[in-house]
Short mmCIF file of C-alpha atoms and ligand atoms in Angstrom, two decimals:
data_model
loop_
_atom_site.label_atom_id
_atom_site.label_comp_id
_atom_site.label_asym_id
_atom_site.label_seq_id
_atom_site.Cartn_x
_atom_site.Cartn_y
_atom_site.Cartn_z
CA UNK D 269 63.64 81.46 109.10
CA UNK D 270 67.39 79.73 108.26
CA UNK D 271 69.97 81.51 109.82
CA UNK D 272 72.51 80.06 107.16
CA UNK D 273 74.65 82.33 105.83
CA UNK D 274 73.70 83.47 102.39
CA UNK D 275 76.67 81.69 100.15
CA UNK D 276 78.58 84.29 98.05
CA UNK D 277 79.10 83.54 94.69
CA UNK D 278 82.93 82.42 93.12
CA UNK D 279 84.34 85.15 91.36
CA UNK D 280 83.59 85.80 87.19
CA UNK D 281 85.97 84.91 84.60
CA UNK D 282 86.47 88.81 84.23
CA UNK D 283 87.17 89.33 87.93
CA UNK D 284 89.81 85.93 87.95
CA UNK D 285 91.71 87.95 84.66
CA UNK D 286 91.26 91.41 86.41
CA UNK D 287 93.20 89.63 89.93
CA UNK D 288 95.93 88.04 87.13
CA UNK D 289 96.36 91.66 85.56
CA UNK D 290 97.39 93.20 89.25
CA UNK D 291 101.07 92.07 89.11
CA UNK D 292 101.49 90.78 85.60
CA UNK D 293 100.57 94.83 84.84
CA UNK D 294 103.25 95.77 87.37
CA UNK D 295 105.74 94.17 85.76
CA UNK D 296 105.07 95.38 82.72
CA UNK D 297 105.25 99.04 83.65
CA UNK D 298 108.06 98.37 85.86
CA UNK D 299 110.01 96.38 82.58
CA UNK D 300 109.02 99.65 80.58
CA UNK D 301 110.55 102.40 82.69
CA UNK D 302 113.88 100.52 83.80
CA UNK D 303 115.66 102.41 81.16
CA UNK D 304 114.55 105.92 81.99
CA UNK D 305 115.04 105.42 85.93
CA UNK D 306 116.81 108.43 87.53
CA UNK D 307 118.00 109.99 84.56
CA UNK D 308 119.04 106.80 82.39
CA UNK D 309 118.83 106.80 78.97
CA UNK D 310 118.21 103.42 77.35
CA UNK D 311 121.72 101.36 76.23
CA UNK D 312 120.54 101.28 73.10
CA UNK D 313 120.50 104.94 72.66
CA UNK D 314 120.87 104.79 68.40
CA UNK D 315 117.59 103.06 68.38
CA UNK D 316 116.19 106.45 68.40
CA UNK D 317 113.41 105.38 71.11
CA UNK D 318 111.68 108.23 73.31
CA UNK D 319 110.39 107.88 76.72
CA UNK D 320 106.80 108.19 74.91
CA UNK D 321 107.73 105.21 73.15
CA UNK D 322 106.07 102.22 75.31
CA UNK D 323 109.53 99.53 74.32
CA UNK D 324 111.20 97.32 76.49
CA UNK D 325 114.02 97.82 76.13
CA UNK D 326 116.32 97.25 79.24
CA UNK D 327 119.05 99.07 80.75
CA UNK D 328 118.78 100.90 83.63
CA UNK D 329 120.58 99.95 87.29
CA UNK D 330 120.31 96.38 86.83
CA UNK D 331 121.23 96.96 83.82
CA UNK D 332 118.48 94.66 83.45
CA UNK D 333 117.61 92.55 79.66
CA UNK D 334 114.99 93.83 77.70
CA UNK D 335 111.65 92.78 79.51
CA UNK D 336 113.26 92.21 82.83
CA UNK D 337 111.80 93.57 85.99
CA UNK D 338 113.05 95.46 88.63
CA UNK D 339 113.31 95.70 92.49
CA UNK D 340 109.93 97.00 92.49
CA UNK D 341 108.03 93.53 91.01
CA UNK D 342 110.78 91.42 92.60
CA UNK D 343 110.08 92.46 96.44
CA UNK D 344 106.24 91.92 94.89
CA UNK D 345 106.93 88.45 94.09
CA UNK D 346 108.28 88.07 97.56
CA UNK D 347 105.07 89.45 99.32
CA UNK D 348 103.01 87.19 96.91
CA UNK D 349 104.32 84.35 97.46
CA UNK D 350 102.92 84.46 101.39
CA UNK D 351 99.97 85.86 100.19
CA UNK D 352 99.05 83.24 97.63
CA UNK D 353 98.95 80.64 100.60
CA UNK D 354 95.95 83.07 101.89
CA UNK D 355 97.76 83.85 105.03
CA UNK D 356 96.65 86.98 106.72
CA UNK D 357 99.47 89.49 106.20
CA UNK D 358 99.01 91.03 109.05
CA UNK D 359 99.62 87.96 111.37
CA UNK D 360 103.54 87.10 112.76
CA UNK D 361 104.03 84.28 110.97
CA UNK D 362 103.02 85.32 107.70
CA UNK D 363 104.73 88.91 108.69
CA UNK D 364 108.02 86.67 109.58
CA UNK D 365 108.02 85.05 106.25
CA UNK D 366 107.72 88.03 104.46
CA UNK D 367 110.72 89.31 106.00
CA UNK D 368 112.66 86.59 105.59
CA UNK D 369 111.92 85.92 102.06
CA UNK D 370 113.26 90.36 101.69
CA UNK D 371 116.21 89.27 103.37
CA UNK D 372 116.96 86.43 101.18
CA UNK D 373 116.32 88.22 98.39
CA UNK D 374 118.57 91.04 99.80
CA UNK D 375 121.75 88.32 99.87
CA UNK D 376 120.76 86.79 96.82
CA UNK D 377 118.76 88.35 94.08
CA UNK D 378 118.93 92.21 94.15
CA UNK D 379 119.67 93.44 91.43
CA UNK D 380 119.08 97.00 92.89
CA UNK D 381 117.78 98.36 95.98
CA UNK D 382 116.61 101.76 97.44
CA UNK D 383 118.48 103.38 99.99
CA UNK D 384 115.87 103.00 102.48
CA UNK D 385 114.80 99.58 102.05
CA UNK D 386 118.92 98.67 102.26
CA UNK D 387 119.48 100.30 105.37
CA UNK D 388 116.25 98.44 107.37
CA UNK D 389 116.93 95.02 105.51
CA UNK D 390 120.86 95.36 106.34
CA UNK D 391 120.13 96.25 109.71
CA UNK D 392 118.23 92.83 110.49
CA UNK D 393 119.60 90.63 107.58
CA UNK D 394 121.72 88.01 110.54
CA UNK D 395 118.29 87.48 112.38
CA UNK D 396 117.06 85.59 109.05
CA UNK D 397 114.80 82.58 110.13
CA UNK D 398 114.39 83.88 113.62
CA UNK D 399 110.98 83.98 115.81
CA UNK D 400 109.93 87.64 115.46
CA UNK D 401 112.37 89.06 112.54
CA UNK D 402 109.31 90.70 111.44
CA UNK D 403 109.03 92.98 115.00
CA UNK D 404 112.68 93.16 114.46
CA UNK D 405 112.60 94.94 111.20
CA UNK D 406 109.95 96.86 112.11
CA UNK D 407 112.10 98.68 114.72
CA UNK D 408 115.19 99.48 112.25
CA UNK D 409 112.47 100.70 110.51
CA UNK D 410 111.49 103.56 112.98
CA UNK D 411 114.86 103.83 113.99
CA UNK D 412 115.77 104.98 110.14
CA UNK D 413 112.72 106.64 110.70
CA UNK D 414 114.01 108.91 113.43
CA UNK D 415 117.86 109.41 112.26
CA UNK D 416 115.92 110.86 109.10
CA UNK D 417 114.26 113.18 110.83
CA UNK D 418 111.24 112.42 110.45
CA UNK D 419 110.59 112.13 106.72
CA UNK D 420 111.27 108.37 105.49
CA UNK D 421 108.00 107.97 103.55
CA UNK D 422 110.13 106.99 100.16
CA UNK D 423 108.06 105.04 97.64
CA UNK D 424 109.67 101.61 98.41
CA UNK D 425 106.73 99.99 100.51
CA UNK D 426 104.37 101.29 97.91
CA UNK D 427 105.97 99.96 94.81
CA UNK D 428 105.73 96.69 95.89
CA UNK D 429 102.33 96.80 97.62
CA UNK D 430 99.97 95.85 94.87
CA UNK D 431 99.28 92.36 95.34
CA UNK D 432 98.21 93.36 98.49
CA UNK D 433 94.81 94.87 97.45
CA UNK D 434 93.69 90.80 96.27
CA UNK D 435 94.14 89.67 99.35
CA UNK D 436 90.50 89.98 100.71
CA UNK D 437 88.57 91.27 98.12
CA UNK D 438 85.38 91.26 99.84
CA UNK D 439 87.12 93.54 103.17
CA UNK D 440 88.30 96.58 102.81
CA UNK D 441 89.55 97.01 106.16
CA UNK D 442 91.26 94.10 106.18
CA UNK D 443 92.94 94.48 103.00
CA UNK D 444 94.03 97.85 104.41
CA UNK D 445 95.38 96.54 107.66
CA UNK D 446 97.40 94.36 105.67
CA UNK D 447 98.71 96.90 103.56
CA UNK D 448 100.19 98.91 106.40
CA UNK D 449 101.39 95.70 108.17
CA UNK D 450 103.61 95.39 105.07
CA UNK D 451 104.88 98.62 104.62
CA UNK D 452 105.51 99.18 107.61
CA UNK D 453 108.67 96.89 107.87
CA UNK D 454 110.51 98.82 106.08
CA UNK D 455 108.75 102.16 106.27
CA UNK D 456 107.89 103.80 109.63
CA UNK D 457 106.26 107.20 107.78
CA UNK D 458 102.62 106.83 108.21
CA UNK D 459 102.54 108.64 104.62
CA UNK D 460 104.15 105.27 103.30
CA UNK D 461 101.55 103.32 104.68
CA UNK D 462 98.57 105.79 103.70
CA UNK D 463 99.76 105.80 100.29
CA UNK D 464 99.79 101.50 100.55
CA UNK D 465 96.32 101.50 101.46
CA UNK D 466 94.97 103.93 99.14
CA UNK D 467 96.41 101.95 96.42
CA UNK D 468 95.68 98.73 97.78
CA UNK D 469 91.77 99.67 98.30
CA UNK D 470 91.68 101.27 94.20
CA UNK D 471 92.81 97.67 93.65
CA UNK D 472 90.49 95.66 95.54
CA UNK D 473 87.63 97.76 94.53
CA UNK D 474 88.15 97.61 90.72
CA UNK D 475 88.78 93.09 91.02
CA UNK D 476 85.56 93.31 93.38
CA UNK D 477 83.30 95.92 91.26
CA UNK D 478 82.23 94.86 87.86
CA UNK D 479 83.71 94.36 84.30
CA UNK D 480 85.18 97.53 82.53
CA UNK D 481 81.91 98.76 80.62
CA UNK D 482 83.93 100.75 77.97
CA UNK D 483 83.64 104.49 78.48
CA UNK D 484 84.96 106.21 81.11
CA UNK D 485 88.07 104.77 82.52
CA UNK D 486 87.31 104.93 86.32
CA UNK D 487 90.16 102.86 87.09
CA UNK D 488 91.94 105.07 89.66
CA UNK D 489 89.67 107.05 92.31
CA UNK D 490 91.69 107.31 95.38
CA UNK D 491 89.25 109.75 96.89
CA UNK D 492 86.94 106.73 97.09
CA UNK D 493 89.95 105.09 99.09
CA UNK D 494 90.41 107.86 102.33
CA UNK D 495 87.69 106.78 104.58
CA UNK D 496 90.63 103.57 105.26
CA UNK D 497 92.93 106.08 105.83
CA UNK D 498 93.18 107.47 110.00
CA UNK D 499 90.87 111.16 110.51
CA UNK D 500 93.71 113.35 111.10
CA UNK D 501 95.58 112.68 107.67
CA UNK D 502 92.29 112.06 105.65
CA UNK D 503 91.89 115.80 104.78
CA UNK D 504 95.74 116.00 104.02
CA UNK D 505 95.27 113.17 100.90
CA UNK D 506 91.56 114.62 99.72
CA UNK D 507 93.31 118.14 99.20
CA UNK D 508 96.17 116.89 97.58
CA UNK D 509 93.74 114.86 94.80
CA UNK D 510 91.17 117.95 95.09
CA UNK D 511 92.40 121.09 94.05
CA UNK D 512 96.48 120.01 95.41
CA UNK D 513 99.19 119.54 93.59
CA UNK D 514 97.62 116.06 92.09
CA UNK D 515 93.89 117.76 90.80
CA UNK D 516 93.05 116.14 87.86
CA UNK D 517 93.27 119.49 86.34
CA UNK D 518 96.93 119.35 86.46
CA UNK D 519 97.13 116.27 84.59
CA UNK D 520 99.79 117.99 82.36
CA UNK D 521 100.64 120.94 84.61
CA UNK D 522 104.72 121.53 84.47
CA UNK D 523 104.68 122.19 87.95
CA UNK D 524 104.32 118.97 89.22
CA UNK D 525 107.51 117.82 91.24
CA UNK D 526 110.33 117.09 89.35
CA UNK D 527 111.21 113.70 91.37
CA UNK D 528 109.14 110.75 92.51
CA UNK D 529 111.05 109.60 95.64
CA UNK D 530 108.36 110.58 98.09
CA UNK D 531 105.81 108.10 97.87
CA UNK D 532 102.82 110.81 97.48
CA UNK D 533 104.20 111.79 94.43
CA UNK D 534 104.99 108.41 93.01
CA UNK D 535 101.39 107.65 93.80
CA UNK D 536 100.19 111.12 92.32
CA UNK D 537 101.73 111.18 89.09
CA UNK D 538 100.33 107.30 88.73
CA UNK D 539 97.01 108.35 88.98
CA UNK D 540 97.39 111.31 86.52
CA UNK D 541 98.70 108.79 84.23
CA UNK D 542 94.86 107.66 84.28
CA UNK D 543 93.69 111.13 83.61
CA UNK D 544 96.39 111.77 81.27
CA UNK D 545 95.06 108.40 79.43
CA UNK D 546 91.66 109.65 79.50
CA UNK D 547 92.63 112.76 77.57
CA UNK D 548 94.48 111.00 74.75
CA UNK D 549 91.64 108.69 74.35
CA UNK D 550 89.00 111.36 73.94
CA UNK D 551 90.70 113.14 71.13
CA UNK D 552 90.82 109.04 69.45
CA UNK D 553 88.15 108.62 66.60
CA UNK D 554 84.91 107.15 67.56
CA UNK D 555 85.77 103.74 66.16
CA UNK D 556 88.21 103.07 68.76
CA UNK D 557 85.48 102.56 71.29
CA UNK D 558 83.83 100.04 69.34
CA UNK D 559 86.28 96.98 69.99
CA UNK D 560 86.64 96.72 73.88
CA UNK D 561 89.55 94.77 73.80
CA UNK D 562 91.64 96.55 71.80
CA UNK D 563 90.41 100.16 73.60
CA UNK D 564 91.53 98.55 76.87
CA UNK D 565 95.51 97.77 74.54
CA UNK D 566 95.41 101.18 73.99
CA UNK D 567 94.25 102.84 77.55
CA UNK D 568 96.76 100.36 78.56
CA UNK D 569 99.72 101.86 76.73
CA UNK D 570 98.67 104.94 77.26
CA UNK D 571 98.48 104.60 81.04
CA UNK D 572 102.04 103.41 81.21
CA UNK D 573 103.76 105.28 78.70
CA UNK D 574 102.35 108.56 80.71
CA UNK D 575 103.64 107.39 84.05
CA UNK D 576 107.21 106.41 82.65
CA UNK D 577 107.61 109.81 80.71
CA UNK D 578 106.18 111.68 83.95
CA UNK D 579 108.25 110.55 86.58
CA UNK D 580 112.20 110.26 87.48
CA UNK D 581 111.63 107.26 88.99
CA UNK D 582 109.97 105.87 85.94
CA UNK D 583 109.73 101.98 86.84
CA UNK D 584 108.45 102.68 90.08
CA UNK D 585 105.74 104.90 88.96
CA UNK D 586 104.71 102.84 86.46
CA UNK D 587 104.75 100.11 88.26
CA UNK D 588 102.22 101.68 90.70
CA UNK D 589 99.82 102.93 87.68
CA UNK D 590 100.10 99.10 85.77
CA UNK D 591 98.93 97.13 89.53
CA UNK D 592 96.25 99.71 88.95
CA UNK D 593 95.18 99.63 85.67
CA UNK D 594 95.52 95.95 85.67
CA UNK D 595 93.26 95.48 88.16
CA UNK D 596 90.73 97.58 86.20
CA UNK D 597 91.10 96.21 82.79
CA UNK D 598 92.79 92.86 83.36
CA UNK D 599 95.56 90.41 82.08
CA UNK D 600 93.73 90.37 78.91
CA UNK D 601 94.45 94.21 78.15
CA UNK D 602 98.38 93.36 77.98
CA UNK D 603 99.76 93.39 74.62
CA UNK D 604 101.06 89.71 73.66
CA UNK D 605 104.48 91.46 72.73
CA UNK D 606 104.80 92.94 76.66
CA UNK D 607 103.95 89.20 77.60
CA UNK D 608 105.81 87.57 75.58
CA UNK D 609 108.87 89.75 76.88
CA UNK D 610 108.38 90.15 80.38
CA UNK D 611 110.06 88.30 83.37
CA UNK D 612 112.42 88.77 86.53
CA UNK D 613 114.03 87.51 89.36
CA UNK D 614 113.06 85.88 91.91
CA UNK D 615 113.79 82.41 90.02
CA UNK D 616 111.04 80.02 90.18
CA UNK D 617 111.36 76.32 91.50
CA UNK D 618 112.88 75.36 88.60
CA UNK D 619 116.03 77.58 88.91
CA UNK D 620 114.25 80.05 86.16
CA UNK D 621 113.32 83.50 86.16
CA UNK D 622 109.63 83.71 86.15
CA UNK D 623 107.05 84.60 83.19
CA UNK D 624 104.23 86.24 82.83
CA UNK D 625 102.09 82.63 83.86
CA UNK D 626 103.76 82.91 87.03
CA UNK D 627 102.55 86.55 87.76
CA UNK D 628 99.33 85.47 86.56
CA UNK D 629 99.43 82.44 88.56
CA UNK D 630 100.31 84.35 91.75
CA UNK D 631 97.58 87.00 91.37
CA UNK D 632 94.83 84.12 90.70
CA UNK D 633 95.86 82.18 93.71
CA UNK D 634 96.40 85.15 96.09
CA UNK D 635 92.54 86.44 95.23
CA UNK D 636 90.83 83.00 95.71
CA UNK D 637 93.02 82.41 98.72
CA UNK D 638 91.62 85.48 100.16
CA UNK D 639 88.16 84.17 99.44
CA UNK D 640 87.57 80.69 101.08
MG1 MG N 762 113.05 99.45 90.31
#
């Protein structure tokens, strides 16, 4: 008998425009909720737009132009751009260009930046370009870590740790390590880097599983996600998604914490934007079901518009639920208006901010970089 291995077949045109929805998704939510972010209200206030109102319409701590995105896609585009060369993320070199290409974009292109992630990447911004600025950053990491007593799981590792779940579709465990290699140079709370892999794995599963069949939207099942995460916090996460304060049940529960700092309730209140979705779109008329492409528009808005009128943090949040729901129903689900729109810093190689091609481009190359 051949001991060959069996070859595994390329990925489907589906699964290439479900890896191109991860960050082009992200963008979009993260372009949406600018305006609302911490209490904003959009510039344009007499344009009579509501949060429920899925607009871009800039604003916000940039202020950014209508379309941009944020920090959140920005340090993204950062991470991507090591991972689309299919380096493993949780190697030093690949780790040292990561945190070289945050510190660059700490001196350069910020246009905002959490207090956290300012404090580590301040901390180690003079050993740019230096052997081991990775390990470096890593330790101003716990050291913020400790002076906080503690408690430094914000959600700034997780809003930028989407691309992450493309980098090898076919291992979970390996797309996990990664995911906590990244946050953790700039977050030190193991909650951070829990939160990372949960996401990342939700993403990786719904690129590697098969094509959105219609009815129901499965796209977000972190419970499916905790066997990556270490025994003696596993039970802490399934509580908190079964029968905790994130139960699908509470979906639209007025309880639910007022702010989204803490990166277990930016990741909470994304995934009850799915349920929330799945609500609205079971009170639609039958008829809605029948064209998949424009049901997946729909879930698509409704997914995002949830998560930015949910949260206080409403860029971040949605940009956690749109990696998500991207992944699940792919670059094809984004309204051509939201394309058309969206784009951000870092510039290209052309001086440029970048597009939505170029978000497409980076999730395509990062998930077939992962796969030879
Ligand atoms: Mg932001």
């Amino acid at each position: 008998m051949s001991t060959r291995e069996v070859p595994t077949p390329p990925p489907s045109a589906s699964q290439i425009d479900r890896a191109e929805g991860v960050l082009l998704t992200q963008a979009c939510g993260d372009a949406l909720g600018v305006p609302w972010e911490l209490g904003h209200r959009p510039a344009d206030g007499g344009c009579g737009s509501r949060p429920g109102e899925a607009h871009m319409q800039g604003g916000g701590l940039g202020p950014y132009s209508p379309g941009e995105w944020s920090d959140d896609t920005q340090m993204a585009v950062i991470i991507a751009r090591v991972a689309a060369t299919g380096a493993d993320l949780t190697s030093r070199p690949a780790l040292d260009a990561v945190a070289d290409g945050f510190i660059d974009w700490y001196e350069s292109a910020a246009s905002d930046i959490g207090a956290q992630t300012r404090a580590v990447l301040g901390a180690v911004a003079h050993h740019r370009g230096e052997p081991d600025v990775s390990a470096r950053m890593r330790r101003a990491a716990c050291d913020y870590h400790k002076t906080s007593g503690g408690r430094s799981a914000g959600n700034g590792a997780l809003m930028r740790n989407g691309v992450i779940g493309l980098t090898r579709l076919r291992d979970p465990r390996a797309t996990a390590l990664a995911a906590r290699a990244v946050a953790a140079l700039t977050h030190a709370d193991p909650l951070a880097a829990d939160s990372c892999v949960i996401q990342a794995e939700m993403i990786r599963a719904n690129v590697a599983g098969p094509a959105w069949q219609g009815l129901p939207l499965n796209g977000a099942n972190p419970l499916a996600a905790l066997a990556l995460v270490p025994e003696e916090r596993r039970a802490y996460w399934h509580d908190l998604f079964d029968g905790g304060v994130y139960d699908p049940m509470n979906w639209d529960w007025p309880g639910l914490p007022a702010t989204d700092g803490f990166t277990v309730d930016a990741l909470g209140k994304a995934y009850l934007s799915f349920i929330s979705a799945n609500r609205a779109a079971a009170s639609m008329p039958a008829t809605f079901h029948e064209n998949r492409a424009e049901a997946g528009s729909t879930w698509l808005r409704l997914i995002l518009t949830r998560a930015v009128h949910s949260s206080d943090d409403s860029d971040t949040v949605a940009a956690i639920a749109g990696a998500v729901a991207g992944s699940y129903l792919g670059a094809c689900a984004v309204p051509s208006e939201w394309a058309d729109k969206v784009h951000g810093l870092p510039t290209g190689e052309d001086g440029e901010p970048l597009h939505a091609a170029d978000l497409r481009e980076l999730g395509r190359a990062t998930a077939l970089a992962g796969l030879t």
